[in-house]
């Protein structure tokens, strides 16, 4: 039962209710990696903010899985990995939109995991600020309003540098 809050928190971070999404895997125009680079392979400790609940993430050349979930998430049509300027970009296909997570490998081997800050109480402010940076399109699909952007690779890097992506967690690498 202790794993449930961690898994729920991770899933919420990955599939938030209100979220800025993308029209295609990011960064736009950059090559898709067909395998996960060796520097990312390994086992990582996932823990909640209070470190009361822990789980393990296993990254292999073909994708990743969370131990408690037992479901493999392989790279492919619905999970795309790209590398650009020191960051790994994980795009998740949630037809008709792509969700984005950004990972930066730390010097000690840990992985910093970033997502766009989508706290519901701040979402409207995020939209206002984001429209100053790039075009934000909205569309209603199945009664749900989606907000999408399609920045260039350099514009995406500017959004990261300006703090639009917040560190959601650090995945601590376990020694082999």
mmCIF file of N, CA, C and O in Angstrom, residues 18-117:
data_model
loop_
_atom_site.group_PDB
_atom_site.id
_atom_site.type_symbol
_atom_site.label_atom_id
_atom_site.label_comp_id
_atom_site.label_asym_id
_atom_site.label_seq_id
_atom_site.Cartn_x
_atom_site.Cartn_y
_atom_site.Cartn_z
ATOM 1 N N UNK A 18 -4.929 19.010 -16.524
ATOM 2 C CA UNK A 18 -4.762 20.157 -17.416
ATOM 3 C C UNK A 18 -3.288 20.233 -17.741
ATOM 4 O O UNK A 18 -2.454 20.310 -16.855
ATOM 5 N N UNK A 19 -3.013 20.248 -19.019
ATOM 6 C CA UNK A 19 -1.618 20.236 -19.405
ATOM 7 C C UNK A 19 -1.438 20.858 -20.777
ATOM 8 O O UNK A 19 -2.299 20.747 -21.631
ATOM 9 N N UNK A 20 -0.318 21.500 -20.948
ATOM 10 C CA UNK A 20 0.065 21.983 -22.264
ATOM 11 C C UNK A 20 0.589 20.771 -23.019
ATOM 12 O O UNK A 20 1.431 20.035 -22.516
ATOM 13 N N UNK A 21 0.078 20.561 -24.224
ATOM 14 C CA UNK A 21 0.533 19.416 -25.007
ATOM 15 C C UNK A 21 1.129 19.910 -26.323
ATOM 16 O O UNK A 21 1.208 21.118 -26.570
ATOM 17 N N UNK A 22 1.528 18.972 -27.137
ATOM 18 C CA UNK A 22 2.271 19.283 -28.353
ATOM 19 C C UNK A 22 1.647 18.555 -29.529
ATOM 20 O O UNK A 22 1.008 17.517 -29.366
ATOM 21 N N UNK A 23 1.859 19.092 -30.717
ATOM 22 C CA UNK A 23 1.288 18.506 -31.929
ATOM 23 C C UNK A 23 2.117 17.348 -32.446
ATOM 24 O O UNK A 23 1.630 16.533 -33.223
ATOM 25 N N UNK A 24 3.372 17.271 -32.013
ATOM 26 C CA UNK A 24 4.269 16.213 -32.466
ATOM 27 C C UNK A 24 5.349 16.008 -31.405
ATOM 28 O O UNK A 24 5.518 16.849 -30.522
ATOM 29 N N UNK A 25 6.091 14.891 -31.490
ATOM 30 C CA UNK A 25 7.173 14.668 -30.523
ATOM 31 C C UNK A 25 8.164 15.828 -30.547
ATOM 32 O O UNK A 25 8.450 16.397 -31.593
ATOM 33 N N UNK A 26 8.674 16.149 -29.368
ATOM 34 C CA UNK A 26 9.579 17.293 -29.208
ATOM 35 C C UNK A 26 11.006 16.828 -28.948
ATOM 36 O O UNK A 26 11.216 15.745 -28.429
ATOM 37 N N UNK A 27 11.998 17.650 -29.217
ATOM 38 C CA UNK A 27 11.928 18.896 -29.950
ATOM 39 C C UNK A 27 11.698 18.651 -31.438
ATOM 40 O O UNK A 27 12.248 17.722 -32.023
ATOM 41 N N UNK A 28 10.882 19.497 -31.984
ATOM 42 C CA UNK A 28 10.479 19.387 -33.381
ATOM 43 C C UNK A 28 11.719 19.396 -34.287
ATOM 44 O O UNK A 28 12.624 20.200 -34.108
ATOM 45 N N UNK A 29 11.743 18.464 -35.247
ATOM 46 C CA UNK A 29 12.817 18.416 -36.228
ATOM 47 C C UNK A 29 14.075 17.693 -35.780
ATOM 48 O O UNK A 29 15.011 17.549 -36.556
ATOM 49 N N UNK A 30 14.130 17.229 -34.556
ATOM 50 C CA UNK A 30 15.307 16.503 -34.066
ATOM 51 C C UNK A 30 15.084 14.999 -34.219
ATOM 52 O O UNK A 30 13.951 14.521 -34.177
ATOM 53 N N UNK A 31 16.181 14.267 -34.380
ATOM 54 C CA UNK A 31 16.121 12.829 -34.647
ATOM 55 C C UNK A 31 15.550 12.049 -33.464
ATOM 56 O O UNK A 31 15.827 12.355 -32.302
ATOM 57 N N UNK A 32 14.785 11.032 -33.799
ATOM 58 C CA UNK A 32 14.225 10.118 -32.801
ATOM 59 C C UNK A 32 15.282 9.060 -32.479
ATOM 60 O O UNK A 32 15.902 8.496 -33.380
ATOM 61 N N UNK A 33 15.485 8.806 -31.191
ATOM 62 C CA UNK A 33 16.402 7.750 -30.771
ATOM 63 C C UNK A 33 15.660 6.420 -30.822
ATOM 64 O O UNK A 33 14.549 6.314 -30.294
ATOM 65 N N UNK A 34 16.258 5.415 -31.443
ATOM 66 C CA UNK A 34 15.597 4.114 -31.552
ATOM 67 C C UNK A 34 15.874 3.233 -30.341
ATOM 68 O O UNK A 34 15.156 2.266 -30.106
ATOM 69 N N UNK A 35 16.913 3.565 -29.582
ATOM 70 C CA UNK A 35 17.206 2.864 -28.335
ATOM 71 C C UNK A 35 17.570 3.903 -27.278
ATOM 72 O O UNK A 35 18.003 5.009 -27.598
ATOM 73 N N UNK A 36 17.421 3.516 -26.043
ATOM 74 C CA UNK A 36 17.785 4.393 -24.939
ATOM 75 C C UNK A 36 19.312 4.340 -24.791
ATOM 76 O O UNK A 36 19.882 3.247 -24.724
ATOM 77 N N UNK A 37 19.994 5.480 -24.754
ATOM 78 C CA UNK A 37 21.455 5.491 -24.614
ATOM 79 C C UNK A 37 21.920 4.777 -23.343
ATOM 80 O O UNK A 37 21.260 4.836 -22.294
ATOM 81 N N UNK A 38 23.068 4.139 -23.435
ATOM 82 C CA UNK A 38 23.620 3.342 -22.327
ATOM 83 C C UNK A 38 23.807 4.157 -21.053
ATOM 84 O O UNK A 38 23.659 3.626 -19.953
ATOM 85 N N UNK A 39 24.105 5.467 -21.177
ATOM 86 C CA UNK A 39 24.327 6.277 -19.974
ATOM 87 C C UNK A 39 23.075 6.392 -19.099
ATOM 88 O O UNK A 39 23.183 6.737 -17.926
ATOM 89 N N UNK A 40 21.918 6.078 -19.648
ATOM 90 C CA UNK A 40 20.675 6.139 -18.869
ATOM 91 C C UNK A 40 20.271 4.779 -18.299
ATOM 92 O O UNK A 40 19.413 4.723 -17.407
ATOM 93 N N UNK A 41 20.839 3.695 -18.811
ATOM 94 C CA UNK A 41 20.457 2.356 -18.359
ATOM 95 C C UNK A 41 20.730 2.203 -16.866
ATOM 96 O O UNK A 41 21.707 2.727 -16.343
ATOM 97 N N UNK A 42 19.870 1.468 -16.196
ATOM 98 C CA UNK A 42 20.088 1.177 -14.791
ATOM 99 C C UNK A 42 18.806 1.209 -13.992
ATOM 100 O O UNK A 42 17.707 1.302 -14.531
ATOM 101 N N UNK A 43 19.000 1.117 -12.693
ATOM 102 C CA UNK A 43 17.883 1.136 -11.750
ATOM 103 C C UNK A 43 17.941 2.450 -10.976
ATOM 104 O O UNK A 43 19.006 2.876 -10.540
ATOM 105 N N UNK A 44 16.764 3.053 -10.807
ATOM 106 C CA UNK A 44 16.667 4.338 -10.129
ATOM 107 C C UNK A 44 15.606 4.256 -9.041
ATOM 108 O O UNK A 44 14.555 3.657 -9.237
ATOM 109 N N UNK A 45 15.882 4.897 -7.919
ATOM 110 C CA UNK A 45 14.917 4.958 -6.826
ATOM 111 C C UNK A 45 13.976 6.120 -7.089
ATOM 112 O O UNK A 45 14.407 7.249 -7.321
ATOM 113 N N UNK A 46 12.685 5.832 -7.063
ATOM 114 C CA UNK A 46 11.644 6.849 -7.156
ATOM 115 C C UNK A 46 11.077 7.001 -5.756
ATOM 116 O O UNK A 46 10.723 6.014 -5.118
ATOM 117 N N UNK A 47 10.996 8.222 -5.260
ATOM 118 C CA UNK A 47 10.394 8.411 -3.945
ATOM 119 C C UNK A 47 9.559 9.669 -3.943
ATOM 120 O O UNK A 47 9.814 10.595 -4.702
ATOM 121 N N UNK A 48 8.551 9.670 -3.073
ATOM 122 C CA UNK A 48 7.704 10.850 -2.982
ATOM 123 C C UNK A 48 8.447 11.948 -2.228
ATOM 124 O O UNK A 48 9.570 11.757 -1.756
ATOM 125 N N UNK A 49 7.823 13.114 -2.110
ATOM 126 C CA UNK A 49 8.470 14.277 -1.493
ATOM 127 C C UNK A 49 8.964 13.998 -0.076
ATOM 128 O O UNK A 49 9.991 14.500 0.338
ATOM 129 N N UNK A 50 8.203 13.219 0.670
ATOM 130 C CA UNK A 50 8.553 12.945 2.061
ATOM 131 C C UNK A 50 9.394 11.688 2.194
ATOM 132 O O UNK A 50 9.758 11.292 3.290
ATOM 133 N N UNK A 51 9.693 11.042 1.072
ATOM 134 C CA UNK A 51 10.457 9.803 1.010
ATOM 135 C C UNK A 51 9.860 8.716 1.890
ATOM 136 O O UNK A 51 10.560 7.884 2.440
ATOM 137 N N UNK A 52 8.521 8.720 2.021
ATOM 138 C CA UNK A 52 7.851 7.665 2.782
ATOM 139 C C UNK A 52 7.465 6.509 1.880
ATOM 140 O O UNK A 52 7.223 5.418 2.346
ATOM 141 N N UNK A 53 7.397 6.761 0.593
ATOM 142 C CA UNK A 53 7.024 5.734 -0.365
ATOM 143 C C UNK A 53 8.085 5.687 -1.452
ATOM 144 O O UNK A 53 8.479 6.709 -1.996
ATOM 145 N N UNK A 54 8.553 4.475 -1.744
ATOM 146 C CA UNK A 54 9.605 4.334 -2.739
ATOM 147 C C UNK A 54 9.239 3.244 -3.729
ATOM 148 O O UNK A 54 8.524 2.304 -3.420
ATOM 149 N N UNK A 55 9.759 3.388 -4.930
ATOM 150 C CA UNK A 55 9.606 2.381 -5.968
ATOM 151 C C UNK A 55 10.889 2.415 -6.795
ATOM 152 O O UNK A 55 11.760 3.250 -6.558
ATOM 153 N N UNK A 56 10.982 1.509 -7.746
ATOM 154 C CA UNK A 56 12.179 1.431 -8.572
ATOM 155 C C UNK A 56 11.813 1.560 -10.035
ATOM 156 O O UNK A 56 10.873 0.929 -10.513
ATOM 157 N N UNK A 57 12.563 2.385 -10.731
ATOM 158 C CA UNK A 57 12.436 2.557 -12.170
ATOM 159 C C UNK A 57 13.611 1.819 -12.796
ATOM 160 O O UNK A 57 14.754 2.005 -12.381
ATOM 161 N N UNK A 58 13.320 0.988 -13.799
ATOM 162 C CA UNK A 58 14.367 0.273 -14.514
ATOM 163 C C UNK A 58 14.371 0.763 -15.951
ATOM 164 O O UNK A 58 13.351 0.705 -16.639
ATOM 165 N N UNK A 59 15.519 1.276 -16.392
ATOM 166 C CA UNK A 59 15.672 1.763 -17.761
ATOM 167 C C UNK A 59 16.595 0.811 -18.506
ATOM 168 O O UNK A 59 17.701 0.515 -18.040
ATOM 169 N N UNK A 60 16.121 0.327 -19.653
ATOM 170 C CA UNK A 60 16.897 -0.569 -20.508
ATOM 171 C C UNK A 60 17.055 0.074 -21.885
ATOM 172 O O UNK A 60 16.527 1.157 -22.128
ATOM 173 N N UNK A 61 17.704 -0.607 -22.770
ATOM 174 C CA UNK A 61 17.901 -0.058 -24.116
ATOM 175 C C UNK A 61 16.592 0.087 -24.877
ATOM 176 O O UNK A 61 16.474 0.921 -25.762
ATOM 177 N N UNK A 62 15.578 -0.692 -24.509
ATOM 178 C CA UNK A 62 14.314 -0.657 -25.243
ATOM 179 C C UNK A 62 13.248 0.245 -24.637
ATOM 180 O O UNK A 62 12.253 0.554 -25.283
ATOM 181 N N UNK A 63 13.441 0.689 -23.387
ATOM 182 C CA UNK A 63 12.431 1.528 -22.744
ATOM 183 C C UNK A 63 12.598 1.532 -21.236
ATOM 184 O O UNK A 63 13.717 1.484 -20.734
ATOM 185 N N UNK A 64 11.481 1.545 -20.528
ATOM 186 C CA UNK A 64 11.548 1.576 -19.069
ATOM 187 C C UNK A 64 10.340 0.860 -18.473
ATOM 188 O O UNK A 64 9.356 0.581 -19.151
ATOM 189 N N UNK A 65 10.448 0.588 -17.171
ATOM 190 C CA UNK A 65 9.306 0.086 -16.408
ATOM 191 C C UNK A 65 9.489 0.442 -14.949
ATOM 192 O O UNK A 65 10.594 0.587 -14.462
ATOM 193 N N UNK A 66 8.355 0.625 -14.271
ATOM 194 C CA UNK A 66 8.334 0.855 -12.832
ATOM 195 C C UNK A 66 8.035 -0.504 -12.215
ATOM 196 O O UNK A 66 7.094 -1.186 -12.615
ATOM 197 N N UNK A 67 8.862 -0.940 -11.274
ATOM 198 C CA UNK A 67 8.781 -2.301 -10.730
ATOM 199 C C UNK A 67 7.383 -2.648 -10.228
ATOM 200 O O UNK A 67 6.852 -3.704 -10.559
ATOM 201 N N UNK A 68 6.750 -1.759 -9.457
ATOM 202 C CA UNK A 68 5.431 -2.076 -8.898
ATOM 203 C C UNK A 68 4.357 -2.182 -9.976
ATOM 204 O O UNK A 68 3.335 -2.817 -9.780
ATOM 205 N N UNK A 69 4.582 -1.559 -11.108
ATOM 206 C CA UNK A 69 3.606 -1.552 -12.199
ATOM 207 C C UNK A 69 3.716 -2.806 -13.065
ATOM 208 O O UNK A 69 2.731 -3.282 -13.620
ATOM 209 N N UNK A 70 4.932 -3.322 -13.215
ATOM 210 C CA UNK A 70 5.217 -4.526 -14.007
ATOM 211 C C UNK A 70 4.890 -4.384 -15.492
ATOM 212 O O UNK A 70 4.868 -5.354 -16.219
ATOM 213 N N UNK A 71 4.608 -3.178 -15.953
ATOM 214 C CA UNK A 71 4.274 -2.958 -17.359
ATOM 215 C C UNK A 71 5.454 -2.308 -18.055
ATOM 216 O O UNK A 71 5.927 -1.252 -17.634
ATOM 217 N N UNK A 72 5.933 -2.939 -19.110
ATOM 218 C CA UNK A 72 7.039 -2.388 -19.905
ATOM 219 C C UNK A 72 6.510 -1.240 -20.757
ATOM 220 O O UNK A 72 5.432 -1.320 -21.334
ATOM 221 N N UNK A 73 7.262 -0.178 -20.832
ATOM 222 C CA UNK A 73 6.935 0.955 -21.694
ATOM 223 C C UNK A 73 8.061 1.092 -22.716
ATOM 224 O O UNK A 73 9.054 1.781 -22.474
ATOM 225 N N UNK A 74 7.908 0.412 -23.863
ATOM 226 C CA UNK A 74 8.984 0.434 -24.863
ATOM 227 C C UNK A 74 8.918 1.679 -25.750
ATOM 228 O O UNK A 74 7.847 2.250 -25.968
ATOM 229 N N UNK A 75 10.092 2.077 -26.249
ATOM 230 C CA UNK A 75 10.129 3.152 -27.233
ATOM 231 C C UNK A 75 9.407 2.664 -28.478
ATOM 232 O O UNK A 75 9.461 1.493 -28.809
ATOM 233 N N UNK A 76 8.728 3.564 -29.157
ATOM 234 C CA UNK A 76 7.998 3.196 -30.366
ATOM 235 C C UNK A 76 7.094 4.335 -30.789
ATOM 236 O O UNK A 76 7.377 5.510 -30.526
ATOM 237 N N UNK A 77 5.973 3.974 -31.418
ATOM 238 C CA UNK A 77 5.053 4.987 -31.945
ATOM 239 C C UNK A 77 4.400 5.850 -30.867
ATOM 240 O O UNK A 77 4.038 6.990 -31.124
ATOM 241 N N UNK A 78 4.227 5.301 -29.661
ATOM 242 C CA UNK A 78 3.543 6.065 -28.625
ATOM 243 C C UNK A 78 4.480 6.593 -27.538
ATOM 244 O O UNK A 78 4.045 7.317 -26.655
ATOM 245 N N UNK A 79 5.750 6.236 -27.602
ATOM 246 C CA UNK A 79 6.742 6.716 -26.646
ATOM 247 C C UNK A 79 8.016 7.025 -27.428
ATOM 248 O O UNK A 79 8.684 6.122 -27.919
ATOM 249 N N UNK A 80 8.320 8.310 -27.560
ATOM 250 C CA UNK A 80 9.429 8.759 -28.409
ATOM 251 C C UNK A 80 10.467 9.462 -27.545
ATOM 252 O O UNK A 80 10.133 10.331 -26.734
ATOM 253 N N UNK A 81 11.734 9.097 -27.753
ATOM 254 C CA UNK A 81 12.837 9.706 -27.028
ATOM 255 C C UNK A 81 13.730 10.460 -28.010
ATOM 256 O O UNK A 81 14.080 9.931 -29.070
ATOM 257 N N UNK A 82 14.074 11.699 -27.643
ATOM 258 C CA UNK A 82 14.989 12.511 -28.442
ATOM 259 C C UNK A 82 16.017 13.127 -27.507
ATOM 260 O O UNK A 82 15.777 13.257 -26.298
ATOM 261 N N UNK A 83 17.153 13.523 -28.077
ATOM 262 C CA UNK A 83 18.210 14.167 -27.301
ATOM 263 C C UNK A 83 18.572 15.480 -27.981
ATOM 264 O O UNK A 83 18.710 15.542 -29.204
ATOM 265 N N UNK A 84 18.702 16.541 -27.169
ATOM 266 C CA UNK A 84 19.050 17.838 -27.725
ATOM 267 C C UNK A 84 19.655 18.711 -26.625
ATOM 268 O O UNK A 84 19.055 18.867 -25.554
ATOM 269 N N UNK A 85 20.838 19.219 -26.892
ATOM 270 C CA UNK A 85 21.518 20.175 -26.019
ATOM 271 C C UNK A 85 21.563 19.752 -24.546
ATOM 272 O O UNK A 85 21.264 20.533 -23.643
ATOM 273 N N UNK A 86 21.929 18.485 -24.302
ATOM 274 C CA UNK A 86 22.112 18.005 -22.936
ATOM 275 C C UNK A 86 20.860 17.502 -22.245
ATOM 276 O O UNK A 86 20.912 17.103 -21.091
ATOM 277 N N UNK A 87 19.734 17.512 -22.928
ATOM 278 C CA UNK A 87 18.468 17.055 -22.348
ATOM 279 C C UNK A 87 17.908 15.889 -23.166
ATOM 280 O O UNK A 87 18.049 15.855 -24.386
ATOM 281 N N UNK A 88 17.240 14.989 -22.465
ATOM 282 C CA UNK A 88 16.473 13.928 -23.118
ATOM 283 C C UNK A 88 15.011 14.336 -23.060
ATOM 284 O O UNK A 88 14.527 14.787 -22.017
ATOM 285 N N UNK A 89 14.325 14.199 -24.183
ATOM 286 C CA UNK A 89 12.924 14.597 -24.291
ATOM 287 C C UNK A 89 12.089 13.348 -24.518
ATOM 288 O O UNK A 89 12.270 12.643 -25.515
ATOM 289 N N UNK A 90 11.181 13.064 -23.590
ATOM 290 C CA UNK A 90 10.317 11.901 -23.663
ATOM 291 C C UNK A 90 8.919 12.371 -24.044
ATOM 292 O O UNK A 90 8.259 13.062 -23.257
ATOM 293 N N UNK A 91 8.489 12.034 -25.253
ATOM 294 C CA UNK A 91 7.165 12.424 -25.739
ATOM 295 C C UNK A 91 6.243 11.219 -25.671
ATOM 296 O O UNK A 91 6.594 10.135 -26.146
ATOM 297 N N UNK A 92 5.066 11.419 -25.081
ATOM 298 C CA UNK A 92 4.095 10.344 -24.866
ATOM 299 C C UNK A 92 2.855 10.657 -25.684
ATOM 300 O O UNK A 92 2.237 11.712 -25.508
ATOM 301 N N UNK A 93 2.483 9.741 -26.585
ATOM 302 C CA UNK A 93 1.339 9.958 -27.465
ATOM 303 C C UNK A 93 0.044 9.658 -26.720
ATOM 304 O O UNK A 93 -0.207 8.536 -26.314
ATOM 305 N N UNK A 94 -0.763 10.687 -26.554
ATOM 306 C CA UNK A 94 -2.087 10.574 -25.941
ATOM 307 C C UNK A 94 -3.084 11.103 -26.958
ATOM 308 O O UNK A 94 -3.739 12.102 -26.708
ATOM 309 N N UNK A 95 -3.177 10.451 -28.105
ATOM 310 C CA UNK A 95 -3.998 10.925 -29.220
ATOM 311 C C UNK A 95 -5.155 11.781 -28.735
ATOM 312 O O UNK A 95 -5.879 11.365 -27.853
ATOM 313 N N UNK A 96 -5.303 12.945 -29.255
ATOM 314 C CA UNK A 96 -4.666 13.589 -30.401
ATOM 315 C C UNK A 96 -3.506 14.503 -30.003
ATOM 316 O O UNK A 96 -3.181 15.438 -30.730
ATOM 317 N N UNK A 97 -2.915 14.284 -28.863
ATOM 318 C CA UNK A 97 -1.872 15.183 -28.390
ATOM 319 C C UNK A 97 -0.656 14.394 -27.932
ATOM 320 O O UNK A 97 -0.728 13.199 -27.683
ATOM 321 N N UNK A 98 0.457 15.094 -27.826
ATOM 322 C CA UNK A 98 1.682 14.532 -27.280
ATOM 323 C C UNK A 98 1.988 15.251 -25.973
ATOM 324 O O UNK A 98 1.949 16.481 -25.915
ATOM 325 N N UNK A 99 2.285 14.487 -24.925
ATOM 326 C CA UNK A 99 2.706 15.050 -23.648
ATOM 327 C C UNK A 99 4.225 14.991 -23.606
ATOM 328 O O UNK A 99 4.834 14.112 -24.217
ATOM 329 N N UNK A 100 4.850 15.903 -22.892
ATOM 330 C CA UNK A 100 6.306 15.986 -22.891
ATOM 331 C C UNK A 100 6.869 15.983 -21.481
ATOM 332 O O UNK A 100 6.373 16.694 -20.604
ATOM 333 N N UNK A 101 7.915 15.186 -21.290
ATOM 334 C CA UNK A 101 8.704 15.187 -20.072
ATOM 335 C C UNK A 101 10.157 15.374 -20.481
ATOM 336 O O UNK A 101 10.587 14.870 -21.520
ATOM 337 N N UNK A 102 10.903 16.082 -19.674
ATOM 338 C CA UNK A 102 12.300 16.375 -19.976
ATOM 339 C C UNK A 102 13.160 15.766 -18.874
ATOM 340 O O UNK A 102 12.840 15.895 -17.691
ATOM 341 N N UNK A 103 14.238 15.106 -19.284
ATOM 342 C CA UNK A 103 15.133 14.448 -18.340
ATOM 343 C C UNK A 103 16.544 14.972 -18.576
ATOM 344 O O UNK A 103 16.993 15.065 -19.718
ATOM 345 N N UNK A 104 17.225 15.308 -17.490
ATOM 346 C CA UNK A 104 18.622 15.739 -17.582
ATOM 347 C C UNK A 104 19.448 14.847 -16.670
ATOM 348 O O UNK A 104 19.175 14.752 -15.480
ATOM 349 N N UNK A 105 20.439 14.207 -17.269
ATOM 350 C CA UNK A 105 21.330 13.348 -16.493
ATOM 351 C C UNK A 105 22.269 14.229 -15.682
ATOM 352 O O UNK A 105 22.872 15.161 -16.195
ATOM 353 N N UNK A 106 22.369 13.938 -14.391
ATOM 354 C CA UNK A 106 23.225 14.690 -13.490
ATOM 355 C C UNK A 106 24.635 14.087 -13.494
ATOM 356 O O UNK A 106 24.808 12.917 -13.850
ATOM 357 N N UNK A 107 25.657 14.835 -13.115
ATOM 358 C CA UNK A 107 27.036 14.315 -13.117
ATOM 359 C C UNK A 107 27.210 13.032 -12.300
ATOM 360 O O UNK A 107 28.021 12.178 -12.647
ATOM 361 N N UNK A 108 26.416 12.864 -11.234
ATOM 362 C CA UNK A 108 26.535 11.660 -10.402
ATOM 363 C C UNK A 108 25.714 10.485 -10.940
ATOM 364 O O UNK A 108 25.664 9.425 -10.314
ATOM 365 N N UNK A 109 25.048 10.650 -12.085
ATOM 366 C CA UNK A 109 24.263 9.575 -12.689
ATOM 367 C C UNK A 109 22.782 9.647 -12.386
ATOM 368 O O UNK A 109 21.987 8.950 -13.018
ATOM 369 N N UNK A 110 22.368 10.472 -11.414
ATOM 370 C CA UNK A 110 20.945 10.640 -11.124
ATOM 371 C C UNK A 110 20.267 11.320 -12.310
ATOM 372 O O UNK A 110 20.933 11.941 -13.144
ATOM 373 N N UNK A 111 18.945 11.211 -12.375
ATOM 374 C CA UNK A 111 18.184 11.843 -13.443
ATOM 375 C C UNK A 111 17.224 12.872 -12.855
ATOM 376 O O UNK A 111 16.425 12.550 -11.979
ATOM 377 N N UNK A 112 17.323 14.103 -13.337
ATOM 378 C CA UNK A 112 16.371 15.141 -12.955
ATOM 379 C C UNK A 112 15.227 15.078 -13.956
ATOM 380 O O UNK A 112 15.451 15.027 -15.164
ATOM 381 N N UNK A 113 14.008 15.047 -13.456
ATOM 382 C CA UNK A 113 12.803 14.843 -14.262
ATOM 383 C C UNK A 113 11.980 16.123 -14.217
ATOM 384 O O UNK A 113 11.605 16.584 -13.140
ATOM 385 N N UNK A 114 11.729 16.725 -15.382
ATOM 386 C CA UNK A 114 11.032 18.003 -15.473
ATOM 387 C C UNK A 114 9.724 17.874 -16.246
ATOM 388 O O UNK A 114 9.641 17.106 -17.208
ATOM 389 N N UNK A 115 8.747 18.657 -15.842
ATOM 390 C CA UNK A 115 7.518 18.783 -16.619
ATOM 391 C C UNK A 115 7.060 20.233 -16.517
ATOM 392 O O UNK A 115 7.481 20.963 -15.620
ATOM 393 N N UNK A 116 6.219 20.626 -17.462
ATOM 394 C CA UNK A 116 5.719 21.993 -17.415
ATOM 395 C C UNK A 116 4.799 22.114 -16.207
ATOM 396 O O UNK A 116 3.985 21.241 -15.947
ATOM 397 N N UNK A 117 4.972 23.179 -15.450
ATOM 398 C CA UNK A 117 4.171 23.404 -14.251
ATOM 399 C C UNK A 117 2.709 23.573 -14.648
ATOM 400 O O UNK A 117 2.356 24.525 -15.338
#
